[in-house]
PDB file of C-alpha atoms in Angstrom:
ATOM      1  CA  MET A1236      11.386 -10.427   7.697  1.00 98.00           C
ATOM      2  CA  LYS A1237      13.702 -12.549   5.697  1.00 98.00           C
ATOM      3  CA  ILE A1238      15.803 -11.569   2.660  1.00 99.00           C
ATOM      4  CA  ILE A1239      16.212 -14.377   0.294  1.00 99.00           C
ATOM      5  CA  LYS A1240      18.871 -14.497  -2.383  1.00 98.00           C
ATOM      6  CA  THR A1241      18.602 -18.017  -4.130  1.00 99.00           C
ATOM      7  CA  ILE A1242      15.767 -19.648  -6.114  1.00 99.00           C
ATOM      8  CA  ASP A1243      16.101 -22.908  -4.048  1.00 99.00           C
ATOM      9  CA  GLU A1244      15.593 -21.236  -0.788  1.00 99.00           C
ATOM     10  CA  MET A1245      12.584 -19.166  -2.072  1.00 99.00           C
ATOM     11  CA  ARG A1246      11.079 -22.331  -3.581  1.00 99.00           C
ATOM     12  CA  ASP A1247      11.363 -24.100  -0.369  1.00 98.00           C
ATOM     13  CA  ILE A1248       9.653 -21.342   1.569  1.00 99.00           C
ATOM     14  CA  SER A1249       6.891 -21.289  -0.961  1.00 98.00           C
ATOM     15  CA  LYS A1250       6.272 -24.913  -0.602  1.00 98.00           C
ATOM     16  CA  ASP A1251       6.070 -24.554   3.078  1.00 98.00           C
ATOM     17  CA  ILE A1252       3.599 -21.718   2.734  1.00 98.00           C
ATOM     18  CA  PHE A1253       1.444 -23.799   0.359  1.00 96.00           C
ATOM     19  CA  LYS A1254       1.472 -26.691   2.850  1.00 97.00           C
ATOM     20  CA  SER A1255       0.273 -24.357   5.673  1.00 98.00           C
ATOM     21  CA  SER A1256      -2.700 -23.287   3.553  1.00 96.00           C
ATOM     22  CA  LYS A1257      -1.700 -19.596   4.095  1.00 98.00           C
ATOM     23  CA  GLU A1258      -2.154 -17.248   1.113  1.00 98.00           C
ATOM     24  CA  LEU A1259       0.794 -15.314  -0.092  1.00 99.00           C
ATOM     25  CA  GLY A1260       0.619 -11.853  -1.896  1.00 99.00           C
ATOM     26  CA  LEU A1261       3.502 -10.812  -4.170  1.00 99.00           C
ATOM     27  CA  VAL A1262       4.588  -7.182  -5.023  1.00 99.00           C
ATOM     28  CA  PRO A1263       7.107  -7.406  -7.912  1.00 99.00           C
ATOM     29  CA  THR A1264       9.475  -4.390  -8.000  1.00 99.00           C
ATOM     30  CA  MET A1265      12.811  -3.356  -9.312  1.00 98.00           C
ATOM     31  CA  GLY A1266      13.553  -1.719  -6.001  1.00 98.00           C
ATOM     32  CA  TYR A1267      14.046   1.951  -4.961  1.00 97.00           C
ATOM     33  CA  LEU A1268      10.519   1.757  -3.436  1.00 98.00           C
ATOM     34  CA  HIS A1269       8.307   4.890  -3.297  1.00 97.00           C
ATOM     35  CA  GLU A1270       4.942   5.631  -2.059  1.00 97.00           C
ATOM     36  CA  GLY A1271       3.289   3.871  -5.073  1.00 97.00           C
ATOM     37  CA  HIS A1272       5.166   0.482  -4.121  1.00 98.00           C
ATOM     38  CA  LYS A1273       4.067   1.068  -0.547  1.00 98.00           C
ATOM     39  CA  SER A1274       0.365   1.355  -1.474  1.00 98.00           C
ATOM     40  CA  LEU A1275       0.683  -1.978  -3.279  1.00 99.00           C
ATOM     41  CA  ILE A1276       2.421  -3.538  -0.273  1.00 99.00           C
ATOM     42  CA  LYS A1277      -0.317  -2.186   2.111  1.00 99.00           C
ATOM     43  CA  LYS A1278      -3.137  -3.850  -0.124  1.00 99.00           C
ATOM     44  CA  ALA A1279      -1.334  -7.045  -0.257  1.00 99.00           C
ATOM     45  CA  LYS A1280      -1.039  -7.030   3.464  1.00 99.00           C
ATOM     46  CA  LYS A1281      -4.793  -6.611   3.825  1.00 99.00           C
ATOM     47  CA  GLU A1282      -5.686  -9.341   1.477  1.00 99.00           C
ATOM     48  CA  ASN A1283      -3.143 -12.061   2.364  1.00 99.00           C
ATOM     49  CA  ASP A1284      -1.632 -13.863   5.230  1.00 99.00           C
ATOM     50  CA  LEU A1285       2.023 -13.303   4.053  1.00 99.00           C
ATOM     51  CA  VAL A1286       3.562 -10.808   1.715  1.00 99.00           C
ATOM     52  CA  ALA A1287       6.682 -11.179  -0.511  1.00 99.00           C
ATOM     53  CA  VAL A1288       8.386  -8.430  -2.291  1.00 99.00           C
ATOM     54  CA  SER A1289      10.732  -9.259  -5.160  1.00 99.00           C
ATOM     55  CA  ILE A1290      13.413  -6.612  -5.817  1.00 99.00           C
ATOM     56  CA  PHE A1291      15.323  -7.389  -9.008  1.00 99.00           C
ATOM     57  CA  VAL A1292      16.429  -4.851 -11.672  1.00 98.00           C
ATOM     58  CA  ASN A1293      15.737  -6.937 -14.608  1.00 98.00           C
ATOM     59  CA  PRO A1294      18.265  -6.594 -17.446  1.00 97.00           C
ATOM     60  CA  THR A1295      16.151  -8.266 -20.151  1.00 98.00           C
ATOM     61  CA  GLN A1296      13.580  -5.423 -20.147  1.00 97.00           C
ATOM     62  CA  PHE A1297      16.113  -2.777 -20.778  1.00 96.00           C
ATOM     63  CA  ALA A1298      17.359  -1.917 -24.318  1.00 91.00           C
ATOM     64  CA  PRO A1299      21.120  -1.370 -24.780  1.00 90.00           C
ATOM     65  CA  ASP A1300      20.710   2.401 -24.806  1.00 88.00           C
ATOM     66  CA  GLU A1301      18.576   2.604 -21.716  1.00 92.00           C
ATOM     67  CA  ASP A1302      19.350   3.236 -18.163  1.00 90.00           C
ATOM     68  CA  LEU A1303      20.148  -0.192 -16.647  1.00 95.00           C
ATOM     69  CA  GLU A1304      23.374   0.814 -15.156  1.00 93.00           C
ATOM     70  CA  ASN A1305      22.151   3.963 -13.644  1.00 92.00           C
ATOM     71  CA  TYR A1306      18.812   2.585 -12.387  1.00 96.00           C
ATOM     72  CA  PRO A1307      18.671   3.436  -8.624  1.00 95.00           C
ATOM     73  CA  ARG A1308      19.477   0.685  -6.153  1.00 96.00           C
ATOM     74  CA  ASP A1309      19.543   0.750  -2.410  1.00 97.00           C
ATOM     75  CA  LEU A1310      18.651  -2.673  -0.866  1.00 98.00           C
ATOM     76  CA  ASP A1311      19.243  -1.390   2.751  1.00 98.00           C
ATOM     77  CA  ARG A1312      16.656   1.473   2.248  1.00 98.00           C
ATOM     78  CA  ASP A1313      14.295  -0.855   0.632  1.00 99.00           C
ATOM     79  CA  ALA A1314      14.509  -3.485   3.288  1.00 99.00           C
ATOM     80  CA  LYS A1315      13.810  -0.859   6.015  1.00 99.00           C
ATOM     81  CA  ILE A1316      10.589   0.298   4.127  1.00 99.00           C
ATOM     82  CA  CYS A1317       9.461  -3.348   3.727  1.00 99.00           C
ATOM     83  CA  GLU A1318      10.180  -4.227   7.333  1.00 99.00           C
ATOM     84  CA  GLU A1319       8.311  -1.103   8.540  1.00 99.00           C
ATOM     85  CA  LEU A1320       5.301  -2.149   6.311  1.00 99.00           C
ATOM     86  CA  GLY A1321       5.251  -5.701   7.704  1.00 99.00           C
ATOM     87  CA  VAL A1322       6.640  -7.701   4.650  1.00 99.00           C
ATOM     88  CA  ASP A1323       7.503 -11.243   5.458  1.00 99.00           C
ATOM     89  CA  TYR A1324       9.937 -11.975   2.597  1.00 99.00           C
ATOM     90  CA  ILE A1325      12.311 -10.043   0.322  1.00 99.00           C
ATOM     91  CA  PHE A1326      13.239 -12.043  -2.762  1.00 99.00           C
ATOM     92  CA  HIS A1327      16.507 -10.365  -4.128  1.00 99.00           C
ATOM     93  CA  PRO A1328      18.362 -12.766  -6.471  1.00 99.00           C
ATOM     94  CA  ARG A1329      21.505 -12.004  -8.318  1.00 98.00           C
ATOM     95  CA  GLU A1330      21.430 -11.563 -12.018  1.00 98.00           C
ATOM     96  CA  GLU A1331      23.300 -14.883 -12.670  1.00 98.00           C
ATOM     97  CA  GLU A1332      20.851 -16.637 -10.378  1.00 98.00           C
ATOM     98  CA  MET A1333      17.979 -15.492 -12.629  1.00 99.00           C
ATOM     99  CA  TYR A1334      19.894 -15.604 -16.022  1.00 99.00           C
ATOM    100  CA  PRO A1335      22.512 -18.405 -15.972  1.00 98.00           C
ATOM    101  CA  GLU A1336      24.959 -18.288 -18.807  1.00 96.00           C
ATOM    102  CA  ASN A1337      23.080 -21.010 -20.782  1.00 96.00           C
ATOM    103  CA  PHE A1338      19.618 -19.111 -20.429  1.00 98.00           C
ATOM    104  CA  SER A1339      17.783 -19.099 -23.841  1.00 98.00           C
ATOM    105  CA  THR A1340      13.996 -19.162 -23.170  1.00 98.00           C
ATOM    106  CA  PHE A1341      11.886 -16.070 -23.435  1.00 98.00           C
ATOM    107  CA  VAL A1342       8.101 -15.323 -23.128  1.00 98.00           C
ATOM    108  CA  LEU A1343       6.802 -13.276 -25.928  1.00 97.00           C
ATOM    109  CA  PRO A1344       3.546 -11.375 -25.386  1.00 97.00           C
ATOM    110  CA  GLY A1345       1.125 -10.838 -28.422  1.00 93.00           C
ATOM    111  CA  GLU A1346       1.801  -8.288 -31.066  1.00 92.00           C
ATOM    112  CA  ASN A1347      -1.750  -6.931 -30.641  1.00 90.00           C
ATOM    113  CA  MET A1348      -0.810  -5.599 -27.116  1.00 92.00           C
ATOM    114  CA  THR A1349       2.828  -4.592 -27.806  1.00 94.00           C
ATOM    115  CA  ASN A1350       2.673  -2.907 -31.296  1.00 94.00           C
ATOM    116  CA  ILE A1351       1.530   0.438 -29.599  1.00 95.00           C
ATOM    117  CA  MET A1352       2.599   2.770 -26.783  1.00 96.00           C
ATOM    118  CA  CYS A1353       5.808   1.603 -25.003  1.00 96.00           C
ATOM    119  CA  GLY A1354       6.156  -1.377 -27.317  1.00 95.00           C
ATOM    120  CA  ILE A1355       6.985   0.806 -30.321  1.00 94.00           C
ATOM    121  CA  THR A1356       9.958   2.693 -28.909  1.00 92.00           C
ATOM    122  CA  ARG A1357      10.883  -0.239 -26.468  1.00 94.00           C
ATOM    123  CA  PRO A1358      10.351  -3.223 -28.814  1.00 93.00           C
ATOM    124  CA  THR A1359      12.043  -5.875 -26.412  1.00 95.00           C
ATOM    125  CA  HIS A1360      10.830  -4.399 -23.197  1.00 97.00           C
ATOM    126  CA  PHE A1361       7.571  -6.632 -22.624  1.00 98.00           C
ATOM    127  CA  ARG A1362       9.353  -9.723 -23.702  1.00 98.00           C
ATOM    128  CA  GLY A1363      11.711  -9.062 -20.792  1.00 98.00           C
ATOM    129  CA  VAL A1364       8.913  -8.215 -18.404  1.00 99.00           C
ATOM    130  CA  CYS A1365       6.906 -11.277 -19.152  1.00 99.00           C
ATOM    131  CA  THR A1366       9.925 -13.591 -19.008  1.00 99.00           C
ATOM    132  CA  VAL A1367      11.055 -12.407 -15.615  1.00 99.00           C
ATOM    133  CA  LEU A1368       7.522 -12.436 -14.171  1.00 99.00           C
ATOM    134  CA  THR A1369       6.862 -15.977 -15.495  1.00 99.00           C
ATOM    135  CA  LYS A1370      10.152 -16.940 -13.507  1.00 99.00           C
ATOM    136  CA  ILE A1371       9.214 -14.983 -10.470  1.00 99.00           C
ATOM    137  CA  PHE A1372       5.647 -16.379 -10.521  1.00 99.00           C
ATOM    138  CA  ASN A1373       6.906 -19.926 -10.704  1.00 99.00           C
ATOM    139  CA  ILE A1374       9.519 -19.419  -8.067  1.00 99.00           C
ATOM    140  CA  ILE A1375       7.261 -17.713  -5.499  1.00 99.00           C
ATOM    141  CA  SER A1376       3.828 -19.179  -6.430  1.00 98.00           C
ATOM    142  CA  PRO A1377       1.717 -16.321  -4.963  1.00 99.00           C
ATOM    143  CA  GLN A1378      -1.965 -16.440  -4.815  1.00 99.00           C
ATOM    144  CA  ARG A1379      -2.172 -12.789  -5.831  1.00 99.00           C
ATOM    145  CA  ALA A1380       0.308 -10.324  -7.423  1.00 99.00           C
ATOM    146  CA  TYR A1381       0.061  -6.524  -7.159  1.00 99.00           C
ATOM    147  CA  PHE A1382       0.786  -3.995  -9.995  1.00 99.00           C
ATOM    148  CA  GLY A1383       0.292  -0.270 -10.216  1.00 98.00           C
ATOM    149  CA  GLU A1384      -1.939   1.110 -12.968  1.00 98.00           C
ATOM    150  CA  LYS A1385       0.782   3.676 -13.887  1.00 97.00           C
ATOM    151  CA  ASP A1386       2.198   1.012 -15.962  1.00 97.00           C
ATOM    152  CA  ILE A1387      -1.191   0.325 -17.655  1.00 97.00           C
ATOM    153  CA  GLN A1388       0.091  -1.504 -20.736  1.00 97.00           C
ATOM    154  CA  GLN A1389       2.320  -3.599 -18.485  1.00 98.00           C
ATOM    155  CA  LEU A1390      -0.834  -4.540 -16.391  1.00 98.00           C
ATOM    156  CA  ALA A1391      -2.837  -5.480 -19.298  1.00 96.00           C
ATOM    157  CA  ILE A1392      -0.156  -7.519 -20.713  1.00 97.00           C
ATOM    158  CA  VAL A1393       0.380  -9.478 -17.524  1.00 98.00           C
ATOM    159  CA  LYS A1394      -3.321 -10.075 -17.121  1.00 98.00           C
ATOM    160  CA  ARG A1395      -3.387 -11.591 -20.631  1.00 97.00           C
ATOM    161  CA  MET A1396      -0.174 -13.687 -20.042  1.00 98.00           C
ATOM    162  CA  VAL A1397      -1.604 -15.031 -16.779  1.00 98.00           C
ATOM    163  CA  GLU A1398      -4.914 -16.114 -18.445  1.00 98.00           C
ATOM    164  CA  ASP A1399      -3.264 -17.373 -21.605  1.00 97.00           C
ATOM    165  CA  MET A1400      -0.666 -19.403 -19.642  1.00 98.00           C
ATOM    166  CA  ASN A1401      -3.117 -20.812 -16.921  1.00 98.00           C
ATOM    167  CA  PHE A1402      -1.278 -19.295 -14.033  1.00 98.00           C
ATOM    168  CA  ASP A1403      -3.335 -19.594 -10.845  1.00 98.00           C
ATOM    169  CA  ILE A1404      -2.638 -16.241  -9.788  1.00 99.00           C
ATOM    170  CA  ASP A1405      -4.999 -13.226  -9.309  1.00 99.00           C
ATOM    171  CA  ILE A1406      -3.327 -10.001 -10.869  1.00 99.00           C
ATOM    172  CA  VAL A1407      -4.509  -7.047  -8.842  1.00 99.00           C
ATOM    173  CA  GLY A1408      -4.362  -3.498 -10.366  1.00 98.00           C
ATOM    174  CA  CYS A1409      -3.861  -0.675  -7.932  1.00 98.00           C
ATOM    175  CA  PRO A1410      -4.506   3.123  -8.448  1.00 97.00           C
ATOM    176  CA  ILE A1411      -1.704   5.594  -9.394  1.00 98.00           C
ATOM    177  CA  VAL A1412      -0.087   7.236  -6.500  1.00 98.00           C
ATOM    178  CA  ARG A1413       0.809  10.892  -7.256  1.00 97.00           C
ATOM    179  CA  GLU A1414       3.058  13.683  -5.961  1.00 96.00           C
ATOM    180  CA  ASP A1415       1.352  16.840  -4.665  1.00 94.00           C
ATOM    181  CA  ASP A1416       1.359  18.402  -8.064  1.00 94.00           C
ATOM    182  CA  GLY A1417       0.042  15.283  -9.683  1.00 96.00           C
ATOM    183  CA  LEU A1418       3.075  13.734 -11.160  1.00 97.00           C
ATOM    184  CA  ALA A1419       2.865  10.171 -10.944  1.00 98.00           C
ATOM    185  CA  LYS A1420       5.259   8.379  -8.363  1.00 97.00           C
ATOM    186  CA  SER A1421       8.145   6.697 -10.022  1.00 97.00           C
ATOM    187  CA  SER A1422      11.656   5.486  -9.126  1.00 96.00           C
ATOM    188  CA  ARG A1423      12.790   7.474 -12.114  1.00 96.00           C
ATOM    189  CA  ASN A1424      11.690  10.745 -10.679  1.00 96.00           C
ATOM    190  CA  SER A1425      14.938  10.625  -8.715  1.00 95.00           C
ATOM    191  CA  TYR A1426      16.816  11.396 -11.958  1.00 96.00           C
ATOM    192  CA  LEU A1427      15.095  14.769 -12.259  1.00 98.00           C
ATOM    193  CA  ASP A1428      16.809  17.982 -11.191  1.00 98.00           C
ATOM    194  CA  SER A1429      14.928  20.960  -9.818  1.00 97.00           C
ATOM    195  CA  ASN A1430      14.131  22.388 -13.209  1.00 98.00           C
ATOM    196  CA  GLU A1431      13.121  19.050 -14.660  1.00 98.00           C
ATOM    197  CA  ARG A1432      10.934  18.221 -11.731  1.00 98.00           C
ATOM    198  CA  GLU A1433       8.992  21.526 -12.262  1.00 97.00           C
ATOM    199  CA  SER A1434       8.719  20.853 -15.959  1.00 98.00           C
ATOM    200  CA  ALA A1435       7.495  17.297 -15.248  1.00 98.00           C
ATOM    201  CA  SER A1436       4.055  18.522 -14.030  1.00 97.00           C
ATOM    202  CA  ILE A1437       3.300  19.187 -17.719  1.00 98.00           C
ATOM    203  CA  LEU A1438       2.244  15.482 -18.023  1.00 98.00           C
ATOM    204  CA  ARG A1439      -0.515  15.665 -15.498  1.00 98.00           C
ATOM    205  CA  LYS A1440      -1.650  19.187 -16.798  1.00 98.00           C
ATOM    206  CA  SER A1441      -1.966  17.909 -20.240  1.00 98.00           C
ATOM    207  CA  ILE A1442      -4.153  14.801 -19.242  1.00 98.00           C
ATOM    208  CA  LEU A1443      -6.381  16.990 -17.225  1.00 98.00           C
ATOM    209  CA  LYS A1444      -6.671  19.348 -20.242  1.00 98.00           C
ATOM    210  CA  ALA A1445      -7.677  16.299 -22.231  1.00 98.00           C
ATOM    211  CA  LYS A1446     -10.257  15.214 -19.541  1.00 98.00           C
ATOM    212  CA  GLN A1447     -11.808  18.828 -19.461  1.00 98.00           C
ATOM    213  CA  MET A1448     -12.052  18.747 -23.251  1.00 98.00           C
ATOM    214  CA  ILE A1449     -13.944  15.381 -23.258  1.00 98.00           C
ATOM    215  CA  GLU A1450     -16.089  16.294 -20.315  1.00 95.00           C
ATOM    216  CA  SER A1451     -17.104  19.396 -22.183  1.00 97.00           C
ATOM    217  CA  GLY A1452     -18.291  17.242 -25.067  1.00 97.00           C
ATOM    218  CA  GLU A1453     -15.244  16.954 -27.350  1.00 98.00           C
ATOM    219  CA  ARG A1454     -15.371  13.505 -29.060  1.00 98.00           C
ATOM    220  CA  ASP A1455     -12.760  14.077 -31.778  1.00 98.00           C
ATOM    221  CA  ALA A1456      -9.676  12.118 -30.524  1.00 98.00           C
ATOM    222  CA  ILE A1457      -7.399  13.850 -32.981  1.00 98.00           C
ATOM    223  CA  ARG A1458      -8.276  17.186 -31.663  1.00 98.00           C
ATOM    224  CA  VAL A1459      -7.792  16.154 -28.128  1.00 99.00           C
ATOM    225  CA  GLN A1460      -4.374  14.581 -28.897  1.00 99.00           C
ATOM    226  CA  ALA A1461      -3.456  17.766 -30.890  1.00 98.00           C
ATOM    227  CA  SER A1462      -4.345  19.832 -27.675  1.00 98.00           C
ATOM    228  CA  MET A1463      -2.166  17.624 -25.474  1.00 99.00           C
ATOM    229  CA  ILE A1464       0.772  17.761 -28.039  1.00 99.00           C
ATOM    230  CA  GLU A1465       0.612  21.596 -28.282  1.00 98.00           C
ATOM    231  CA  MET A1466       0.707  21.890 -24.469  1.00 98.00           C
ATOM    232  CA  ILE A1467       3.478  19.574 -23.889  1.00 98.00           C
ATOM    233  CA  GLU A1468       5.539  20.948 -26.750  1.00 98.00           C
ATOM    234  CA  SER A1469       5.291  24.468 -25.109  1.00 98.00           C
ATOM    235  CA  GLU A1470       7.417  23.157 -22.310  1.00 97.00           C
ATOM    236  CA  ALA A1471      11.076  23.484 -23.539  1.00 97.00           C
ATOM    237  CA  LEU A1472      12.414  20.495 -21.480  1.00 98.00           C
ATOM    238  CA  ALA A1473       9.757  18.069 -22.735  1.00 98.00           C
ATOM    239  CA  LYS A1474      10.072  15.706 -25.666  1.00 98.00           C
ATOM    240  CA  ILE A1475       7.020  13.398 -26.562  1.00 98.00           C
ATOM    241  CA  ASP A1476       7.754   9.770 -27.007  1.00 98.00           C
ATOM    242  CA  TYR A1477       4.080   9.079 -27.546  1.00 98.00           C
ATOM    243  CA  ILE A1478       0.484  10.265 -26.838  1.00 98.00           C
ATOM    244  CA  GLU A1479      -2.345   7.725 -27.469  1.00 98.00           C
ATOM    245  CA  ILE A1480      -6.119   7.832 -27.008  1.00 98.00           C
ATOM    246  CA  LEU A1481      -7.322   4.246 -27.027  1.00 97.00           C
ATOM    247  CA  ASP A1482     -10.239   1.924 -26.328  1.00 95.00           C
ATOM    248  CA  PHE A1483      -9.553   0.672 -22.773  1.00 94.00           C
ATOM    249  CA  GLU A1484     -10.664  -2.793 -23.614  1.00 91.00           C
ATOM    250  CA  THR A1485      -8.936  -3.481 -27.026  1.00 91.00           C
ATOM    251  CA  PHE A1486      -6.043  -0.846 -26.873  1.00 92.00           C
ATOM    252  CA  GLN A1487      -7.114   0.128 -30.381  1.00 94.00           C
ATOM    253  CA  ARG A1488      -6.599   3.802 -31.435  1.00 96.00           C
ATOM    254  CA  LEU A1489      -9.808   5.804 -31.520  1.00 97.00           C
ATOM    255  CA  LYS A1490     -10.965   8.438 -33.866  1.00 97.00           C
ATOM    256  CA  VAL A1491     -14.136   9.034 -31.969  1.00 97.00           C
ATOM    257  CA  ILE A1492     -14.046   9.098 -28.129  1.00 97.00           C
ATOM    258  CA  GLN A1493     -16.570   6.668 -26.626  1.00 93.00           C
ATOM    259  CA  ASN A1494     -17.299   4.257 -23.821  1.00 92.00           C
ATOM    260  CA  LYS A1495     -14.305   3.719 -21.654  1.00 96.00           C
ATOM    261  CA  THR A1496     -11.221   5.607 -23.142  1.00 97.00           C
ATOM    262  CA  LEU A1497      -7.567   5.378 -22.105  1.00 98.00           C
ATOM    263  CA  ILE A1498      -5.314   8.429 -22.402  1.00 98.00           C
ATOM    264  CA  SER A1499      -1.833   7.301 -22.136  1.00 98.00           C
ATOM    265  CA  MET A1500       1.681   9.043 -22.608  1.00 98.00           C
ATOM    266  CA  ALA A1501       5.366   8.820 -22.398  1.00 98.00           C
ATOM    267  CA  VAL A1502       7.311  12.013 -22.356  1.00 99.00           C
ATOM    268  CA  TYR A1503      10.993  12.689 -21.939  1.00 98.00           C
ATOM    269  CA  ILE A1504      11.828  15.378 -19.453  1.00 98.00           C
ATOM    270  CA  GLY A1505      15.510  15.959 -20.208  1.00 98.00           C
ATOM    271  CA  LYS A1506      16.887  12.492 -20.471  1.00 96.00           C
ATOM    272  CA  THR A1507      14.338  10.910 -18.142  1.00 97.00           C
ATOM    273  CA  ARG A1508      11.414   9.046 -19.657  1.00 97.00           C
ATOM    274  CA  LEU A1509       8.086   9.423 -17.630  1.00 98.00           C
ATOM    275  CA  ILE A1510       4.730   7.735 -18.214  1.00 98.00           C
ATOM    276  CA  ASP A1511       1.315   8.578 -17.151  1.00 98.00           C
ATOM    277  CA  ASN A1512      -2.310   7.675 -18.045  1.00 98.00           C
ATOM    278  CA  MET A1513      -5.921   8.215 -17.287  1.00 98.00           C
ATOM    279  CA  VAL A1514      -9.116   6.257 -17.906  1.00 97.00           C
ATOM    280  CA  ILE A1515     -12.258   8.143 -18.691  1.00 97.00           C
ATOM    281  CA  ASP A1516     -15.461   6.194 -18.741  1.00 96.00           C
ATOM    282  CA  LEU A1517     -18.302   7.977 -20.563  1.00 93.00           C
ATOM    283  CA  ASN A1518     -20.894   5.371 -19.500  1.00 88.00           C
ATOM    284  CA  LYS A1519     -20.676   6.640 -15.916  1.00 80.00           C
TER     285      LYS A1519
END
């Protein structure tokens, strides 16, 4: 396994891979890898000749009041995980390599996909995500890139960007990996103390409550949402950022639950913002 820190070296390797007709899979990350990341890497290993993992804590997707400085970083730990899983390349550039002093171009996703959910309270987040991924896709030139479905809005926006901008890359969504109590795996889970960690299970419990209501015949989205809000607000350490019940295909808010429905949420447990979602397909 090779750790690459410069754009030029990564590009040279990518060109050599292209000439060899081998297929390259990419797992883009901000590091501090967990079981969710591991599942992406394992899938990439199965579907490609070679696998690259990018590790870059991207400053442009953090707002000034967010946790950029505190975001967990441990390259030695991440490199050990990658090597054990058979990763071929880690791309780990410095911030000044990705964003030199004269950098001024950003990729802006459509408002129809960013004026809801995480885009409301993090208005510059997806601009930063799309910008850094555009750069990473251009530098590494993978045939496939792997993303977790926990960040369901990000996954949808990236798929749209790749289609709109004619990237020759398959975007592969992979199922959420969860802790034993159902909490979605996240690098930010490391922020939680023992009391907060116990409280965090309320996210999954509230989604399962919504699922149970829908499967029992409830179709009023407002009632389902209200039940989730009541449940989460009963947890003293929890503060709701958003709870949305949306059409899975259009991301439009629903009044009546039908067809394929996305239940999505962001909740603060103490100071830590956690996200989760579930897709319920009434056609199945």
